Amino acid sequence: MTSLPKEGIAWPELQLQLQDAGKHDADWRGGRVPMFIHYAGDDVLEVAKQAYLMYFSENGLGLRAFGSLARFESDVVRMALTLMHGDDATRGAMTTGGTESIFLAVKAARDQAKQRRPGMGTPQIVMASSAHPAFDKAAHFMGLQVVRTPLRADFTADPAAIAAAITGDTVMVVGSVPAFPHGVVDPITEIAAAAAAHGVWMHVDACVGGYIAPFAKKLGADIPDWDFAVPGVTSISADLHKYGYTAKGASTLLFRDEESFAGMGWYFDGWPRGQYFTHTLVGTRAGGAIAAAWAVMNYLGEAGYRRITQRVLDTRRALQAGTAKLGLPTFGDPQLSILAYGSAGIDTAAVGARMTARGWVVGHVTEPPGFHHMLNLTHEPVAGRYLDDLATCIAETPPPQRGATVTARY
Ligand SMILES: Cc1ncc(COP(=O)(O)O)c(C=O)c1O
């Protein structure tokens, strides 16, 4: 068993050990990892790292002490709200990631419904089967139920099915931009209308799309309106540590108005230390993550995000064309950076195992069985190599046995 060393170990030795420990990790720089990483170039990484280190010790819990962080957070939130068609009434805050943003949106929606509808039963979230498990996690932790509705043939959420599932106990309806499994954008306008008709909170999970969809749309992608431009949208989660390209530990949670925003906060004074208030689930927050988000957003600006988005979209199109040629058509019509593809005639689990043996970390989707990619610039130079290896692995693999299934791990 490992115990704390009796004496400390010198940094040069530890540095070597740290380098050595990563030797067998997947080669994300070489484009071998289908998700987890959002790389936009060494220059962007350097800005994020330098900014992070400059505010490494400062704590986002203590905005009273660190006016710098308060300013960075306020600027980040304003930039986000402008991008997502906010107005003078819209509000928001930074959190440490998509899951935290979703937890806090669920908490705010639940508390508002409980206040407005005294005597209601177990609060429910209604969402499509493709919505992220962070909602189920939040529901499990906070005592809500989740009702998942079937998808339409194009893998988008079905507004009619969502409308039909809303009950007097529904406290939140969810739409995704895009949903993680197939990368398709849900019809937010229609879902928001169904929510509004029942007086229910509508959350848009743009954890993946928040910082890529606005630029993709300007570049001509066919993306329906999804943000505060849509009446009935109450809150939006949008992750900076995904397509904002900043340091991990950064997301934004945005609200239609002051009242809904207030539900994100939590106040307590029943202990000997007086008042305790946070907007976040966590207490201490890495000042570095806040500073890095501010620095990267200002470093890239609109032009930088557009340039990177164009390259990510081109890579997705190249992969779509290449995989279709191999007999693996894309599921649905993804407009952003995620794509899933497969075919009943190809044993994707067995092909995936061969790809793994060739050094690729393989992402799978289970319904229908296929492959899954969330793209970034590391994939751009290796798309051709990936397709060549995929063609070889398909040629080496016998057709699927009847009833074969795929297990997809995150
Ligand atoms: C659509 C969607 N929502 C939420 C999340 C959760 O984000 P995080 O892993 O930052 O908690 C993810 C993660 O991939 C996602 O794809």
Coordinates of N, CA and C in Angstrom, one line a residue, residues 163 166 191-200 232:
A163 N -44.5 17.2 -24.6 CA -45.7 17.9 -24.2 C -46.7 16.9 -23.5
I166 N -45.8 15.9 -19.8 CA -45.8 17.0 -18.8 C -47.0 16.7 -17.9
I191 N -40.2 22.8 -28.2 CA -40.2 22.2 -26.8 C -40.5 23.4 -25.8
A192 N -39.9 24.5 -26.0 CA -40.1 25.7 -25.1 C -41.5 26.1 -25.1
A193 N -42.2 26.0 -26.3 CA -43.6 26.4 -26.4 C -44.4 25.4 -25.6
A194 N -44.1 24.1 -25.6 CA -44.8 23.2 -24.8 C -44.6 23.4 -23.3
A195 N -43.4 23.8 -23.0 CA -43.1 24.1 -21.5 C -43.9 25.3 -21.1
A196 N -43.8 26.3 -21.9 CA -44.5 27.6 -21.6 C -46.0 27.4 -21.4
A197 N -46.6 26.6 -22.3 CA -48.0 26.4 -22.3 C -48.5 25.8 -21.0
H198 N -47.5 25.1 -20.3 CA -47.8 24.5 -19.0 C -47.2 25.3 -17.8
G199 N -46.6 26.4 -18.1 CA -46.0 27.2 -17.1 C -44.8 26.5 -16.5
V200 N -44.1 25.7 -17.3 CA -42.9 24.9 -16.7 C -41.6 25.5 -17.2
G232 N -39.7 31.4 -23.8 CA -40.0 30.2 -23.0 C -38.7 29.5 -22.5

